Amino acid sequence: MILKTRHIVAAIALHLAVFGLLFSGVQCGRVPKPVSVIQGRLIAANEIPKAQATPKAQPTPEPPTPEAVEPPPAPEPPKPDPLEAQRKAKAEEAKQEQKAAEQKAVQDALLKKKAEEIADQKRLAEDAKKKKEAEDRERNEQLSKDAIAEEEKRLAAEKADKKKKAEQARREAEARREREAELAEALGAESAERSAAEQNTWGTQLTAAIQRVWTRPPGVSDQKYSCVVNMQLSATGEVLSARIQKSSGNPQIDDSVLRAVYKASPMPLPRDPTAFDSVVNINFVPR
């Protein structure tokens, strides 16, 4: 049998208690000496007895030596009670279960707190994201409004500038026409006649240029025809467009005249540049 520490301590304490009781018993066995009582009375001198020899003192008897008492054998430790052990085991199991439940409750509380913190962080992040998106949307809308306003401002300025330039061009054209009118008036009728004569001469040159390249369509009689041709010329005499303004009555003649006009391009220019006109009507008589 294995002795536990508490059993050994109990045995030592029991031995000490037995020795204490034995020692107390020895002390209690001693008989105390009787206390002498002294009584006195007054006597006369003649009544004083003669001195007697002092008896020898008797030696004090030695106390009896206590007999050695053997200590009683150590009591056997009590046998464990199965019910008590089972009860302790159940109590220990319940204690462990309670401790596990407490630990689980603590862990659940920590997990719940962590989940709440994560949810709060997620909510804050969502709020921050929504706020940023709203700010970005508002900023983009403001930028778009600013861009539209700037574009409208630019278009208005451009329109005003075009209007200003158009007004300036109109004024310049009026001024130029006024100058030309003044110049024509200054030149007088003679200059106008000279210009008209120069235009007539130029018309003759144009007619001659067309006549040089014109050929009579086959099968058309030698009957005399005439038509009016409208031409639009460039500054260098190139024929930009041509059309029959007044028909000769013969479609073949009209077509041949138009072909001759384009074939004669570029047309001769007048000697006097002031006689040039970009739109010219020629009365052409095929020969």
XYZ file of C-alpha atoms in Angstrom:
287
model
C 0.000 0.000 0.000
C 1.331 3.402 -0.878
C 1.117 5.881 2.000
C 0.252 9.383 1.133
C 1.928 12.375 2.704
C -1.134 13.274 4.712
C -1.175 9.758 6.250
C 2.449 10.075 7.360
C 1.799 13.482 8.863
C -1.251 12.096 10.727
C 0.817 9.197 12.153
C 3.549 11.547 13.392
C 0.955 13.794 14.995
C -0.641 10.759 16.722
C 2.738 9.643 18.139
C 3.423 13.104 19.461
C 0.000 13.174 21.116
C 0.690 9.789 22.831
C 4.052 10.974 24.129
C 2.425 14.109 25.428
C -0.193 12.110 27.310
C 2.448 9.835 28.862
C 4.522 12.775 29.984
C 1.479 14.405 31.505
C 0.650 11.176 33.372
C 4.090 11.057 34.937
C 3.781 14.598 36.164
C 0.367 13.899 37.578
C 1.722 10.866 39.579
C 3.976 12.939 41.833
C 2.549 13.590 45.400
C 3.062 17.152 46.546
C 4.585 17.801 49.971
C 2.152 18.896 52.681
C 2.441 22.503 53.692
C 3.316 22.967 57.450
C 1.036 25.226 59.457
C 2.798 27.254 62.185
C 0.863 28.231 65.247
C 2.306 30.363 68.130
C 1.527 31.668 71.639
C 3.258 33.872 74.221
C 5.227 31.954 76.892
C 7.266 32.947 79.872
C 10.991 32.709 80.050
C 10.934 29.809 82.478
C 8.704 27.996 80.114
C 11.288 28.060 77.412
C 12.463 24.489 76.852
C 16.073 23.665 76.527
C 17.519 23.370 73.159
C 17.469 19.943 71.681
C 19.651 18.498 69.025
C 18.549 19.387 65.510
C 17.417 16.268 63.705
C 19.200 15.430 60.541
C 17.428 16.364 57.367
C 15.893 13.492 55.579
C 16.951 13.158 51.924
C 14.296 13.946 49.385
C 13.211 10.728 47.746
C 13.917 10.474 44.027
C 10.828 10.492 41.863
C 10.058 7.171 40.341
C 11.411 6.691 36.856
C 8.564 6.375 34.388
C 8.413 3.139 32.603
C 9.038 3.282 28.908
C 5.829 3.021 27.013
C 5.941 1.713 23.503
C 4.036 3.872 21.000
C 0.920 2.285 19.651
C 1.114 1.020 16.082
C 0.232 3.486 13.352
C -3.399 3.232 12.399
C -4.116 1.885 8.950
C -5.319 4.547 6.515
C -9.021 4.355 5.857
C -10.037 2.515 2.727
C -11.372 4.767 -0.027
C -15.121 4.867 -0.333
C -16.203 3.983 -3.921
C -19.257 6.203 -3.632
C -17.129 9.085 -2.397
C -14.663 8.518 -5.217
C -17.512 8.400 -7.714
C -18.974 11.549 -6.209
C -15.606 13.305 -6.423
C -15.164 12.098 -9.979
C -18.587 13.423 -10.910
C -17.861 16.684 -9.107
C -14.530 16.953 -10.931
C -16.253 16.135 -14.234
C -18.948 18.724 -13.528
C -16.234 21.201 -12.610
C -14.390 20.487 -15.869
C -17.641 20.773 -17.824
C -18.429 24.062 -16.110
C -14.907 25.288 -16.839
C -15.249 24.179 -20.481
C -18.648 25.883 -20.681
C -17.165 29.066 -19.216
C -14.269 28.902 -21.665
C -16.723 28.294 -24.526
C -18.841 31.206 -23.341
C -15.730 33.404 -23.277
C -14.740 32.208 -26.750
C -18.276 32.758 -28.035
C -18.266 36.246 -26.544
C -14.891 36.965 -28.167
C -16.121 35.578 -31.512
C -19.311 37.617 -31.238
C -17.309 40.736 -30.400
C -14.938 40.028 -33.302
C -17.897 39.491 -35.647
C -19.439 42.755 -34.452
C -16.130 44.548 -35.002
C -15.848 43.053 -38.507
C -19.470 44.035 -39.223
C -18.770 47.567 -37.947
C -15.636 47.799 -40.072
C -17.544 46.495 -43.098
C -20.362 48.954 -42.470
C -17.891 51.816 -42.072
C -16.130 50.735 -45.266
C -19.458 50.580 -47.114
C -20.424 53.994 -45.772
C -17.046 55.408 -46.790
C -17.398 53.817 -50.244
C -20.904 55.190 -50.712
C -19.765 58.603 -49.513
C -16.808 58.568 -51.914
C -19.033 57.439 -54.794
C -21.496 60.207 -53.984
C -18.666 62.752 -53.811
C -17.204 61.467 -57.106
C -20.623 61.547 -58.755
C -21.246 65.057 -57.470
C -17.772 66.143 -58.580
C -18.275 64.609 -62.042
C -21.670 66.249 -62.329
C -20.137 69.552 -61.321
C -17.292 69.052 -63.816
C -19.825 68.177 -66.494
C -21.855 71.266 -65.655
C -18.699 73.376 -65.687
C -17.645 71.850 -69.017
C -21.098 72.489 -70.508
C -21.093 76.034 -69.184
C -17.579 76.569 -70.533
C -18.569 75.132 -73.917
C -21.694 77.304 -74.017
C -19.564 80.286 -73.085
C -17.057 79.409 -75.804
C -19.808 78.934 -78.397
C -21.422 82.200 -77.354
C -18.066 83.964 -77.641
C -17.426 82.289 -81.000
C -20.895 83.226 -82.198
C -20.386 86.789 -81.019
C -17.003 86.839 -82.724
C -18.489 85.498 -85.968
C -21.279 88.011 -85.738
C -18.749 90.743 -85.130
C -16.625 89.590 -88.050
C -19.695 89.304 -90.293
C -20.752 92.785 -89.278
C -17.246 94.032 -89.943
C -17.172 92.277 -93.335
C -20.548 93.794 -94.185
C -19.322 97.229 -93.232
C -16.135 96.724 -95.236
C -18.173 95.537 -98.237
C -20.445 98.550 -97.949
C -17.415 100.776 -97.630
C -15.848 99.099 -100.664
C -19.021 99.523 -102.672
C -19.213 103.102 -101.594
C -15.607 103.603 -102.664
C -16.273 101.865 -105.951
C -19.355 103.986 -106.454
C -17.363 107.066 -105.623
C -14.614 105.881 -107.965
C -17.073 105.163 -110.753
C -18.680 108.509 -110.212
C -15.232 110.129 -110.219
C -14.239 108.396 -113.419
C -17.379 109.698 -114.980
C -19.297 108.543 -117.938
C -16.174 108.265 -120.045
C -14.709 105.590 -117.778
C -18.038 103.754 -117.793
C -18.175 103.821 -121.568
C -14.595 102.606 -121.725
C -15.393 99.779 -119.336
C -18.489 98.866 -121.337
C -16.461 98.925 -124.529
C -13.818 96.722 -122.889
C -16.514 94.273 -121.805
C -17.905 94.220 -125.334
C -14.437 93.540 -126.656
C -13.979 90.792 -124.099
C -17.335 89.309 -125.086
C -16.193 89.233 -128.686
C -13.013 87.437 -127.602
C -15.054 84.867 -125.694
C -17.331 84.279 -128.662
C -14.337 83.876 -130.960
C -12.726 81.363 -128.576
C -15.909 79.254 -128.594
C -16.324 79.594 -132.325
C -12.797 78.280 -132.957
C -13.528 74.943 -131.320
C -17.196 74.583 -132.290
C -18.193 72.098 -134.988
C -21.621 71.716 -136.513
C -23.305 68.447 -135.603
C -23.725 66.090 -138.583
C -27.131 66.135 -140.212
C -27.895 69.691 -139.018
C -28.774 72.113 -141.771
C -26.915 75.344 -142.430
C -29.824 77.263 -141.012
C -28.826 80.227 -138.879
C -29.064 79.499 -135.132
C -28.378 81.570 -132.028
C -28.379 80.783 -128.302
C -27.415 82.494 -125.079
C -24.765 80.675 -122.984
C -24.319 81.423 -119.266
C -20.777 80.778 -117.998
C -19.223 80.979 -114.559
C -15.480 81.683 -114.757
C -12.645 81.568 -112.270
C -10.151 84.395 -111.865
C -7.827 82.579 -114.297
C -10.536 82.069 -116.950
C -11.352 78.417 -116.189
C -14.959 77.483 -117.009
C -16.445 76.366 -113.721
C -19.927 75.742 -115.106
C -21.933 76.434 -118.267
C -25.593 76.177 -119.238
C -27.878 77.222 -122.085
C -29.816 80.182 -120.794
C -31.731 80.630 -124.070
C -32.017 77.662 -126.428
C -31.402 77.826 -130.141
C -34.402 75.589 -130.717
C -32.197 72.681 -131.730
C -30.995 70.416 -128.924
C -28.057 69.204 -131.024
C -26.871 72.774 -131.544
C -27.273 73.547 -127.813
C -25.262 70.455 -126.831
C -22.533 71.230 -129.341
C -22.240 74.793 -128.009
C -21.846 73.551 -124.412
C -19.153 71.089 -125.501
C -17.349 73.902 -127.285
C -17.504 76.114 -124.188
C -15.799 73.501 -122.002
C -13.335 72.688 -124.752
C -12.320 76.378 -125.058
C -11.525 76.609 -121.312
C -9.597 78.536 -120.081
C -11.211 81.575 -121.626
C -9.242 84.724 -122.472
C -9.245 87.473 -119.848
C -9.951 91.143 -120.564
C -7.016 93.502 -120.856
C -8.573 95.767 -118.230
C -9.018 93.750 -115.011
C -11.927 95.963 -113.990
C -13.921 94.625 -116.949
C -13.684 91.014 -115.641
C -16.903 89.446 -114.376
C -17.097 85.898 -113.041
C -20.591 85.390 -114.484
C -20.853 86.078 -118.224
C -23.710 85.685 -120.725
C -22.639 85.189 -124.353
C -25.045 85.455 -127.311
C -23.480 82.797 -129.512
C -24.375 82.539 -133.215
C -22.880 79.378 -134.758
C -21.364 79.890 -138.239
